[in-house]
Coordinates of C-alpha atoms in Angstrom, one line a residue:
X1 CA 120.2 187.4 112.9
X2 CA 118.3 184.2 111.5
X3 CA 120.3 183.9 108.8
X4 CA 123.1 184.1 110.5
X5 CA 122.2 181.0 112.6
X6 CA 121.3 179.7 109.7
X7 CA 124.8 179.8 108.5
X8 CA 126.5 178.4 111.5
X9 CA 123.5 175.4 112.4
X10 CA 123.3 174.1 108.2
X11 CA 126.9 172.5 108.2
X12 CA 125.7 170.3 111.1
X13 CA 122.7 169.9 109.7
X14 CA 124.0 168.1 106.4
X15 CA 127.1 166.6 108.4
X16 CA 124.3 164.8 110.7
X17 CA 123.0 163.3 107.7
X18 CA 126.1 162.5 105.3
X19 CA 126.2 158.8 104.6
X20 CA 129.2 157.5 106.4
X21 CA 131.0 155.0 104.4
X22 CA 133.9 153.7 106.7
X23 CA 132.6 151.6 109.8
X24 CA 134.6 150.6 112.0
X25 CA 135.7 147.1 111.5
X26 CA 135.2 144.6 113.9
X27 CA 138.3 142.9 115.4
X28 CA 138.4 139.8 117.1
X29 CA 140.2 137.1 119.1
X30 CA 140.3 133.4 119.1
X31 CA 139.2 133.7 122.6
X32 CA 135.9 136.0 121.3
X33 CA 135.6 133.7 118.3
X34 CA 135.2 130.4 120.5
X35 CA 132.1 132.2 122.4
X36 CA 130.6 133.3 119.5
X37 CA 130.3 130.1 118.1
X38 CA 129.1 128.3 120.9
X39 CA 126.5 130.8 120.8
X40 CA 125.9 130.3 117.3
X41 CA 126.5 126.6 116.9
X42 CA 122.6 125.0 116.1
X43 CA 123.5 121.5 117.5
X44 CA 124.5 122.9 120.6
X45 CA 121.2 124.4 121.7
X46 CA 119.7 121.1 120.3
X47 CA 122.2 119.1 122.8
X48 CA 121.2 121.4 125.7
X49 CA 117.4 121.1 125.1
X50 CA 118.0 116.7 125.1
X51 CA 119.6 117.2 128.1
X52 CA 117.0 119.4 129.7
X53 CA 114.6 116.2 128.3
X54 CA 116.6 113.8 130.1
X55 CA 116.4 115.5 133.6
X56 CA 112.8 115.9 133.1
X57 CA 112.2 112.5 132.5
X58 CA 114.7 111.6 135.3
X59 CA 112.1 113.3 137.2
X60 CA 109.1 111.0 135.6
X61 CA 111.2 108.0 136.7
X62 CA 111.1 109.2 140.1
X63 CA 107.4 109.3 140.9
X64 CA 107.0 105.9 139.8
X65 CA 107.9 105.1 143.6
X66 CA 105.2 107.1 144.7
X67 CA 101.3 106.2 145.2
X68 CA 99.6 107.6 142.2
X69 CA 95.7 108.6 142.6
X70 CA 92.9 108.5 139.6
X71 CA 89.9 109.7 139.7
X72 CA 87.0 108.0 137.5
X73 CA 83.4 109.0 136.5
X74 CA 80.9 107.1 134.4
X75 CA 77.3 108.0 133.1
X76 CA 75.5 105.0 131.2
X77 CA 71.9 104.8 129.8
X78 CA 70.0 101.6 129.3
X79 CA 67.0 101.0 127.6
X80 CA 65.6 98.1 129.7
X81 CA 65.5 98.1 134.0
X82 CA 67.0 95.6 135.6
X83 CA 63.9 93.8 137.0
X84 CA 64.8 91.8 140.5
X85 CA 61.2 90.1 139.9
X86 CA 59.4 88.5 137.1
X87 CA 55.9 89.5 136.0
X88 CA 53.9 86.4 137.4
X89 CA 55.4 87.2 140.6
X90 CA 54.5 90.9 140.4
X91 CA 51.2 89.9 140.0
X92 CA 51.2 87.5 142.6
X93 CA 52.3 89.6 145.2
X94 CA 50.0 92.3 143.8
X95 CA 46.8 90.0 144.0
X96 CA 48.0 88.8 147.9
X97 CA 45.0 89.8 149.6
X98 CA 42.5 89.0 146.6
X99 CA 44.6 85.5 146.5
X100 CA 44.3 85.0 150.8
X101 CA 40.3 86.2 150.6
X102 CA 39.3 83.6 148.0
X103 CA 41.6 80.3 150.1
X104 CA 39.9 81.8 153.1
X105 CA 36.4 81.7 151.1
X106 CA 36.7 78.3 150.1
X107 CA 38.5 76.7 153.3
X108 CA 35.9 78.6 155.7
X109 CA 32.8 78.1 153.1
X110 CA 31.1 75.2 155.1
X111 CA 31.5 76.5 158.9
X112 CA 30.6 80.2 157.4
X113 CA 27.3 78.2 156.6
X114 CA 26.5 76.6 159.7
X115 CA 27.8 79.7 161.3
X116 CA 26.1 82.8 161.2
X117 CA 28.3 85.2 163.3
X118 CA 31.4 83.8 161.3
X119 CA 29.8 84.6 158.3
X120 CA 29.0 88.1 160.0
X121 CA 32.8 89.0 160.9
X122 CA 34.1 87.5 157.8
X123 CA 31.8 89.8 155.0
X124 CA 32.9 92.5 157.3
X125 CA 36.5 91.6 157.7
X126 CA 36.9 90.2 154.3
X127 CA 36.7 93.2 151.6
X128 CA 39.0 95.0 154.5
X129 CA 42.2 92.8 154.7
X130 CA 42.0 91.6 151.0
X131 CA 42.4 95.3 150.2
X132 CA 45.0 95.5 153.1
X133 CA 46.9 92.6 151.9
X134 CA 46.6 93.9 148.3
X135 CA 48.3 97.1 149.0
X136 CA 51.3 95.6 151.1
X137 CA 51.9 92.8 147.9
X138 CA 51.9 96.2 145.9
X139 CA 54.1 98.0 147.9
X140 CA 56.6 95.0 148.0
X141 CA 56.3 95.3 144.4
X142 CA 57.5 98.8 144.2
X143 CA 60.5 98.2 146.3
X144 CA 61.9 95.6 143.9
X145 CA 61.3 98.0 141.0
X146 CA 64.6 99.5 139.9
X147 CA 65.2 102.5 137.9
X148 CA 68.9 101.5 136.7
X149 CA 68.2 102.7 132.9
X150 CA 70.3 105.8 134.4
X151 CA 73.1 104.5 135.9
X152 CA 76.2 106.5 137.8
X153 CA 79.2 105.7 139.1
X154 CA 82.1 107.1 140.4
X155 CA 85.8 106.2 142.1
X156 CA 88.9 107.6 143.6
X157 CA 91.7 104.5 143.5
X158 CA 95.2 105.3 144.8
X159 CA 98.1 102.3 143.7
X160 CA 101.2 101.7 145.6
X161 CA 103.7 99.7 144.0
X162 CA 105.7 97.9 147.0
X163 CA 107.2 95.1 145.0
X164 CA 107.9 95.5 141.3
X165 CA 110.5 92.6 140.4
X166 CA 113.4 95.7 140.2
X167 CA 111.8 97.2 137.3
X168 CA 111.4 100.7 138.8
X169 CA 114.9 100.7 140.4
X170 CA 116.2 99.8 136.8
X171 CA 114.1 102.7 135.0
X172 CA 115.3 105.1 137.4
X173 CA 118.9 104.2 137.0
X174 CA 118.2 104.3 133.1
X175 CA 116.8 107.8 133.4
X176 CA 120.0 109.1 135.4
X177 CA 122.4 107.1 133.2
X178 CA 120.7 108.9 129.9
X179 CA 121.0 112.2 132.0
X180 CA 124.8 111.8 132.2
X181 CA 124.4 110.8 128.6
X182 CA 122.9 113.8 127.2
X183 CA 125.4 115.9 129.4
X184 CA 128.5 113.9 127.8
X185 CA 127.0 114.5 124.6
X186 CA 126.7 118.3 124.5
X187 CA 130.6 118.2 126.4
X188 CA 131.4 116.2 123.1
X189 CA 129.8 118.9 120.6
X190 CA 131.4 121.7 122.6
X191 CA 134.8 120.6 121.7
X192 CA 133.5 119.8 118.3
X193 CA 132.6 123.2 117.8
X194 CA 135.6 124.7 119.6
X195 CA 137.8 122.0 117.1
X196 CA 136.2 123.6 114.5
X197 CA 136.3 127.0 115.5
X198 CA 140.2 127.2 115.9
X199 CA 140.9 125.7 113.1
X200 CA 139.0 127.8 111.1
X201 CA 140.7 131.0 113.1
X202 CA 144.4 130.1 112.4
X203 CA 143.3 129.2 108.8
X204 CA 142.4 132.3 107.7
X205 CA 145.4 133.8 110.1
X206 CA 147.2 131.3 108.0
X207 CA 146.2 132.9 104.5
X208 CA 146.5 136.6 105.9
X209 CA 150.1 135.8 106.5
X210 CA 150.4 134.1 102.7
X211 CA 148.9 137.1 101.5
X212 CA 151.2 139.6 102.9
X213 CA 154.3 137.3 101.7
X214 CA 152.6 137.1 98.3
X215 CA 152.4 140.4 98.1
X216 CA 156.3 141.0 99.4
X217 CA 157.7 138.3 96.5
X218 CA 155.3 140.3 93.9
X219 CA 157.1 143.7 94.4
X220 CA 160.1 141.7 94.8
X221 CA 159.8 139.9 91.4
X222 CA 158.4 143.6 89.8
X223 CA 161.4 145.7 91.3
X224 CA 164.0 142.7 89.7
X225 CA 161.9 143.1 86.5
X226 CA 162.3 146.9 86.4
X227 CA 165.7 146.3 86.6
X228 CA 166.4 143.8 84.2
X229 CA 164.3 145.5 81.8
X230 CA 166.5 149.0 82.1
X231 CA 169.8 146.7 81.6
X232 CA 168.1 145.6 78.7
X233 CA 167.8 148.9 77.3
X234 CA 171.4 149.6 78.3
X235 CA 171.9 146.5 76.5
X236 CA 173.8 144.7 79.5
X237 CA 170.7 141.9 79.4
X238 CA 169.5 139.9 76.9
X239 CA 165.8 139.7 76.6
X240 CA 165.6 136.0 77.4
X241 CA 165.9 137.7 81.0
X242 CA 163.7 139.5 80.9
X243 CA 160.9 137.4 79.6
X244 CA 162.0 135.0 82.5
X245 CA 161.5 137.7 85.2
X246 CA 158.2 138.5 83.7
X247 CA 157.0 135.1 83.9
X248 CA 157.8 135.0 87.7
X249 CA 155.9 138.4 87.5
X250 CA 152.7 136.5 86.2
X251 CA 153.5 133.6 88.5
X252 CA 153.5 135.9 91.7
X253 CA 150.1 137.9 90.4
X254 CA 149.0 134.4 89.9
X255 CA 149.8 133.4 93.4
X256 CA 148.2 136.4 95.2
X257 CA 144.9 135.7 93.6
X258 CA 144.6 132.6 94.8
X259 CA 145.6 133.4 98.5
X260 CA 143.0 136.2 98.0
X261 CA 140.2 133.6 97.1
X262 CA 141.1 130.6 99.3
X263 CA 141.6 133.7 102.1
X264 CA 137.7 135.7 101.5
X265 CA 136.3 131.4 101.3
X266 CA 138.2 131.3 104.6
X267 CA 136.8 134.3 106.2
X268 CA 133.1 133.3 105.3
X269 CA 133.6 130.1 106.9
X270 CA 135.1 131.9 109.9
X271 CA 131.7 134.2 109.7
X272 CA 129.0 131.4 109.5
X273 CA 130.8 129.1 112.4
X274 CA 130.3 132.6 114.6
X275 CA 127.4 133.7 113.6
X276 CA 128.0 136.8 111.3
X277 CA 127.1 137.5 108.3
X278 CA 129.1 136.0 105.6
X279 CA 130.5 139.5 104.1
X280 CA 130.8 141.3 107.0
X281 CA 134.8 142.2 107.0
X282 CA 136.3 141.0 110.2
X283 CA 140.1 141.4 111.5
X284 CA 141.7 139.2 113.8
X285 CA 143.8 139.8 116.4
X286 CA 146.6 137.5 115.5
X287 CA 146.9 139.3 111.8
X288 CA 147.9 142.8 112.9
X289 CA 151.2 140.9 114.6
X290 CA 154.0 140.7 112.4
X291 CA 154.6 137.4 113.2
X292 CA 152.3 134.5 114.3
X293 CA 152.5 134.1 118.0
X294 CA 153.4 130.2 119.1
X295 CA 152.9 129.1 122.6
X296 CA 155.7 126.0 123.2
X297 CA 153.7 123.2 124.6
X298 CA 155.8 120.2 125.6
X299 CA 153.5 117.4 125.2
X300 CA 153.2 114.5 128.0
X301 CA 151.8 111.0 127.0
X302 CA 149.0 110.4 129.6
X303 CA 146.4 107.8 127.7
X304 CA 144.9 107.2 131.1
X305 CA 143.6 110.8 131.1
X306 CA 142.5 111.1 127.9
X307 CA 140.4 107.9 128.5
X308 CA 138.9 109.8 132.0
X309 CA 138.0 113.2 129.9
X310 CA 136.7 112.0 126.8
X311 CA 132.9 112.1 126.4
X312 CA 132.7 110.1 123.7
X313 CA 134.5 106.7 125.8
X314 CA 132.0 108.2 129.1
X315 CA 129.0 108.1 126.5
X316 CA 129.7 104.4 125.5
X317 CA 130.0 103.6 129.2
X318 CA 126.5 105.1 129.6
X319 CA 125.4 102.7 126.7
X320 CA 127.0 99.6 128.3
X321 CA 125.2 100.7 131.5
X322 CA 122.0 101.4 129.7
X323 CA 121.7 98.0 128.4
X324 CA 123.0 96.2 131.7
X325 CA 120.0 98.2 133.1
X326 CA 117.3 97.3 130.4
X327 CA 118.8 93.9 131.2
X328 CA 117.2 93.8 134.6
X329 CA 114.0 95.5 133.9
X330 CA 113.5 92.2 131.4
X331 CA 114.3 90.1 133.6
X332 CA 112.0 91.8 136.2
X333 CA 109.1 90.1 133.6
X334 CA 109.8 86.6 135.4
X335 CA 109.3 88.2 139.1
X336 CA 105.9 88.8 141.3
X337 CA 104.7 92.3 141.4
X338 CA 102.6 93.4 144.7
X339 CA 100.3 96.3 144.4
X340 CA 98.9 98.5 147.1
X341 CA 95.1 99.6 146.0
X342 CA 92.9 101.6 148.0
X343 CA 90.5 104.1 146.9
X344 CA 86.5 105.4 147.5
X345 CA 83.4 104.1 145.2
X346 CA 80.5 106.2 144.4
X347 CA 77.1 104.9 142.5
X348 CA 73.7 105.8 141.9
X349 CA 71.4 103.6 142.0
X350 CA 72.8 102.1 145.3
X351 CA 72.2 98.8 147.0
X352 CA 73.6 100.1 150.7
X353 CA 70.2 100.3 151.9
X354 CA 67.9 98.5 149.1
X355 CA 67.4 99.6 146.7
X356 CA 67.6 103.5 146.2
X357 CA 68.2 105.9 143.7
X358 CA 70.7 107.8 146.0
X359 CA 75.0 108.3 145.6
X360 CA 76.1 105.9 148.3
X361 CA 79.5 105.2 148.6
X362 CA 82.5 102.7 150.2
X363 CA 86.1 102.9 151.1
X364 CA 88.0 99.5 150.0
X365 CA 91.2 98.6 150.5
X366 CA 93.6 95.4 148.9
X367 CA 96.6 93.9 147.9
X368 CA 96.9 92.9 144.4
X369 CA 99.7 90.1 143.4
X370 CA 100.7 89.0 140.1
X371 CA 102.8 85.6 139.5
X372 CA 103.9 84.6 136.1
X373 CA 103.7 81.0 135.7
X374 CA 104.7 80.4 132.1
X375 CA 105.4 81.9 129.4
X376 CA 107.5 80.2 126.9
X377 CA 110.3 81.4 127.4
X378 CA 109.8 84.7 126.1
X379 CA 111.9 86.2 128.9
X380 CA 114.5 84.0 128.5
X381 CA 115.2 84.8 125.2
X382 CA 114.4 88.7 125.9
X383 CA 117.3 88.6 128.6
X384 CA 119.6 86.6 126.3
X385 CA 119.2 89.6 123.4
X386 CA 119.8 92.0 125.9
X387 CA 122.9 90.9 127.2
X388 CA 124.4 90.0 123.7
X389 CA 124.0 93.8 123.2
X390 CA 125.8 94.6 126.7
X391 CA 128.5 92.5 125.3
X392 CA 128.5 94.7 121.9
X393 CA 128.3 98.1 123.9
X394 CA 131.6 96.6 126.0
X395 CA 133.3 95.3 122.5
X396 CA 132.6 99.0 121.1
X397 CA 133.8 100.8 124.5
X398 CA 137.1 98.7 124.2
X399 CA 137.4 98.9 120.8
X400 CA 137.6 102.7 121.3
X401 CA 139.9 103.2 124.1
X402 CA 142.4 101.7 121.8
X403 CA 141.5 103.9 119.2
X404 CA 141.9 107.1 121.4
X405 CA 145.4 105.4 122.7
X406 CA 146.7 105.4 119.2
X407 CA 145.3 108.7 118.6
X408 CA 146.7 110.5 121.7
X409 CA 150.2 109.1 120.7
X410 CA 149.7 110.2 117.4
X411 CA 148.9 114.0 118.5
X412 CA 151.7 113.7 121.1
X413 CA 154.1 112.7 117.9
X414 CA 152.6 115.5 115.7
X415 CA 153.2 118.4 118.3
X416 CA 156.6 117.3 119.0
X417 CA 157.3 117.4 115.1
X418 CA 155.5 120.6 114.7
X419 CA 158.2 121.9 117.0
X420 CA 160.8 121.0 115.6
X421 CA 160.0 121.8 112.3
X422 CA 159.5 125.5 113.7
X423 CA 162.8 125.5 114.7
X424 CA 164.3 124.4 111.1
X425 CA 162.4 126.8 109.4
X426 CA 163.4 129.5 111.8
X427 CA 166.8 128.8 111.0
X428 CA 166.0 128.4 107.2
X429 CA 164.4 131.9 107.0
X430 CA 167.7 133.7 108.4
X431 CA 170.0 131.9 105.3
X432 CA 167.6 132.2 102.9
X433 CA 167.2 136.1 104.1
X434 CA 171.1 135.8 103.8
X435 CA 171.2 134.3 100.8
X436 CA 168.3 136.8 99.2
X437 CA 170.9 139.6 100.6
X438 CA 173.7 138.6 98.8
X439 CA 172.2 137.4 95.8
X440 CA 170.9 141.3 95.6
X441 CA 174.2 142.7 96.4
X442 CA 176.1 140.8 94.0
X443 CA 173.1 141.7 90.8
X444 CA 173.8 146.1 91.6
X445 CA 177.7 144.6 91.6
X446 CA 177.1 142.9 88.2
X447 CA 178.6 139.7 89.0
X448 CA 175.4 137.9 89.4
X449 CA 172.7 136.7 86.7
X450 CA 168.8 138.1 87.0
X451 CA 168.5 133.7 86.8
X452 CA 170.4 133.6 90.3
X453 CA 168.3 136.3 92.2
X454 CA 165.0 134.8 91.1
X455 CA 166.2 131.3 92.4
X456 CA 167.4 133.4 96.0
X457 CA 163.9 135.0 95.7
X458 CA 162.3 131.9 95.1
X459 CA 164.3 129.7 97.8
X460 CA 163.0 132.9 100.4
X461 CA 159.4 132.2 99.5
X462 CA 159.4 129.2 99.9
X463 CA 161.4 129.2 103.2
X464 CA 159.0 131.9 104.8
X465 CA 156.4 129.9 103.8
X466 CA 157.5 127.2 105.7
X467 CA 157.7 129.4 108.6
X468 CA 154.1 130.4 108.4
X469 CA 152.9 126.9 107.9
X470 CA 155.1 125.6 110.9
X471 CA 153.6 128.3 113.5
X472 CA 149.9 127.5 112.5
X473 CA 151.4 123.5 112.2
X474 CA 152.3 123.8 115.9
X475 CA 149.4 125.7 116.9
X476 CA 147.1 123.2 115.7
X477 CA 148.7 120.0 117.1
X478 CA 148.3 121.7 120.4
X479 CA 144.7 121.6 119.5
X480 CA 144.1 118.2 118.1
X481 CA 146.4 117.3 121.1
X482 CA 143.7 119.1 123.6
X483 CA 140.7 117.2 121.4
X484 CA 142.7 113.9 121.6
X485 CA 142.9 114.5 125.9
X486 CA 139.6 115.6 126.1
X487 CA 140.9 119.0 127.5
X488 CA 139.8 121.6 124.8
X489 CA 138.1 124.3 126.4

């Protein structure tokens, strides 16, 4: 019974674990390209992260409008006190009674003489008030002593700007102007990479297509050789023939191998711009159809849309606004400021009440105002530089609309060529397919040289070459037509 399970369960077994070599290619449209790039594309997480830097200091530029609070502490040690008395006087008021005793002495000397009881009262009262007045002098001493070799100090301050000569007002607009900026900017690399992206996509559809018709003249070009070589045998051809035909031979092999480079370069373009690696075999959607599918796109001259939708003219707006606005925030220099201050004050020693070594405090409250007066002109000439460069940012931003007007013509000319060169080519490719047919017909007959079927052969290459590059032609006017109006999306 085991090894009868065995039997059934060990084909599985090594099936489960066979290398497979096929893997299913990957096939993919323009549509599944273009988000793949974007994903991809470097620049374009580098454009989103300055534009998340631009709202965040849009939101800097806001709070300048509001009261800002600071706190400060400070700790100092010095090694002298701050005496508020000098040493004679110390000793002065130290020595008061001793000082009062001896005037008293010597004024009161002669009546303490004739005067018995006076004497009497004053050897009693004497020693007592000297050392009364002694110790009060001393005490007043100690009361101007000041400990200040630690000092501390602390405040709260709050500012409130209520008059700042335009200068926040101009900031602010310069922080939402270089938000719009920064969003322009990544709305120009987005249809950078897009531009990119397609025509990488209908290039390698492009060289798919060459391929295939390389291949087709090849077997043509080998069949006709075969043939001409058996006629030689029969001795109907002469071998001049067929060493022509097997030049045309070499010429076609020699074709197809460079369609098969320029077309594997292609596809690792195509690969890097999404993302994949650069070997990784891809198939796209528009190379399994026969024929390359064209979308007719009758294009309508409007140069005053193109100048609304395209980022780069609304990016050199910005900078004309930019500088109008740095402009005023110059100029705001010359103006008065006015400052709202408030705050709370903290120190130790104190002076509130004397003299103490305690944290005492005080609320305050002002009005600060600065005037400028003079200063050479400095302004002046800041404000004349700035406006020099408005009027460069406004040469530049005119200077490009009449670039994109000549370039939205041109696009508009380009498509409408592209179309009708489809057409002639379409109508090429059904004589020369005639021509090839005849040209055939009349070699089986015998009534036509191997010389004329290679010139029908050759005049059908070329003309279904000119088909293919007329339907990638027209498809990529369309785009640089979309780029040009600022619509590719």
């Amino acid at each position: 019974m085991v090894k009868g399970w065995v039997k059934w369960f060990l084909p599985f077994y090594l099936f489960a674990f066979l290398p497979f070599n096929s893997v299913a290619q990957r096939v993919l449209s323009l549509d599944s390209c273009r988000q793949m790039a974007l994903r991809n594309n470097k620049q374009l997480g580098i454009s989103k992260q300055k534009q998340e830097m631009a709202a965040n200091l849009r939101k800097s530029a806001r709070t300048k409008y509001l009261p800002h609070v600071s706190a400060i502490g400070t700790y100092e040690y010095t090694s002298e006190a701050i005496s508020l008395l000098s040493e004679t006087q110390k000793a002065e008021f130290s020595g008061l009674g001793t000082a009062l005793g001896t005037g008293l002495t010597q004024s009161l000397g002669p009546m303490m003489k004739q005067d018995s009881k006076l004497a009497a009262v004053m050897g009693k009262l004497g020693p007592t008030m000297e050392t009364a007045l002694n110790g009060l002098g001393q005490k007043i001493v100690d009361a101007f002593e000041t400990d200040t070799r630690n000092i501390f100090a602390g405040s709260i301050m709050l500012s409130q700007p209520l008059f700042m000569g335009g200068s926040i007002i101009a900031l602010n607009k310069m922080a939402s102007i270089q938000e719009e900026m920064a969003s322009h900017s990544m709305d120009a690399r987005r249809q950078a990479t897009l531009y990119r992206i397609d025509q990488a996509y209908w290039q390698v559809v492009s060289l798919y297509h060459k391929k295939k018709l390389a291949e087709s003249y090849r077997d043509l070009v080998q069949k006709l050789s075969g043939d001409v070589h058996k006629m030689i045998d029969e001795g109907v051809a002469t071998k001049s023939d067929g060493l022509s035909v097997d030049v045309k031979v070499n010429e076609a092999e020699m074709t197809l191998a460079k369609v098969n480079d320029g077309l594997v370069l292609s596809r690792m373009l195509l690969n890097q711009l999404c993302g994949l690696p650069l070997d990784e075999s891809v198939t796209l959607v528009d190379e399994l159809a026969e024929q390359i599918a064209v979308v007719e796109l009758t294009p309508e001259l409007d140069v005053e849309r193109a100048v609304e939708n395209r980022p780069e003219l609304k990016m050199l707006q910005n900078t004309v606004d930019l500088s109008k606005q740095a402009t005023n925030v110059i100029r705001a220099g010359n103006l008065p400021q006015v400052l709202l201050t408030g705050g709370y004050a903290v120190s130790n020693p104190s002076l509130f009440n004397g003299f103490e070594n305690k944290f005492r405090g005080f609320w305050h409250v002002g009005v600060m105002m600065r005037v400028p007066i003079w200063n050479w002109g400095d302004v002046m000439y800041k404000i004349r530089a700035s406006k020099g460069a408005t009027n460069i940012a406004r040469l530049e931003l005119e200077e490009a609309r009449e670039l994109i007007e000549l370039q939205v013509n041109q696009n508009t000319f380009k498509v409408d060529e592209a179309n009708k060169k489809l057409t002639m080519a379409q109508t090429n490719i059904q004589r020369a397919d005639e021509n090839l047919r005849m040209a055939n017909l009349g070699f089986r007959e015998g009534v036509i040289t191997p010389a004329t079927v290679m010139e029908a052969q050759t005049a059908w290459l070329q003309a279904q070459s000119q088909k293919i590059d007329a339907e990638i032609d027209v498809r990529l006017s369309q785009v640089d037509l979309q780029k040009a109006m600022g619509t590719l999306e």
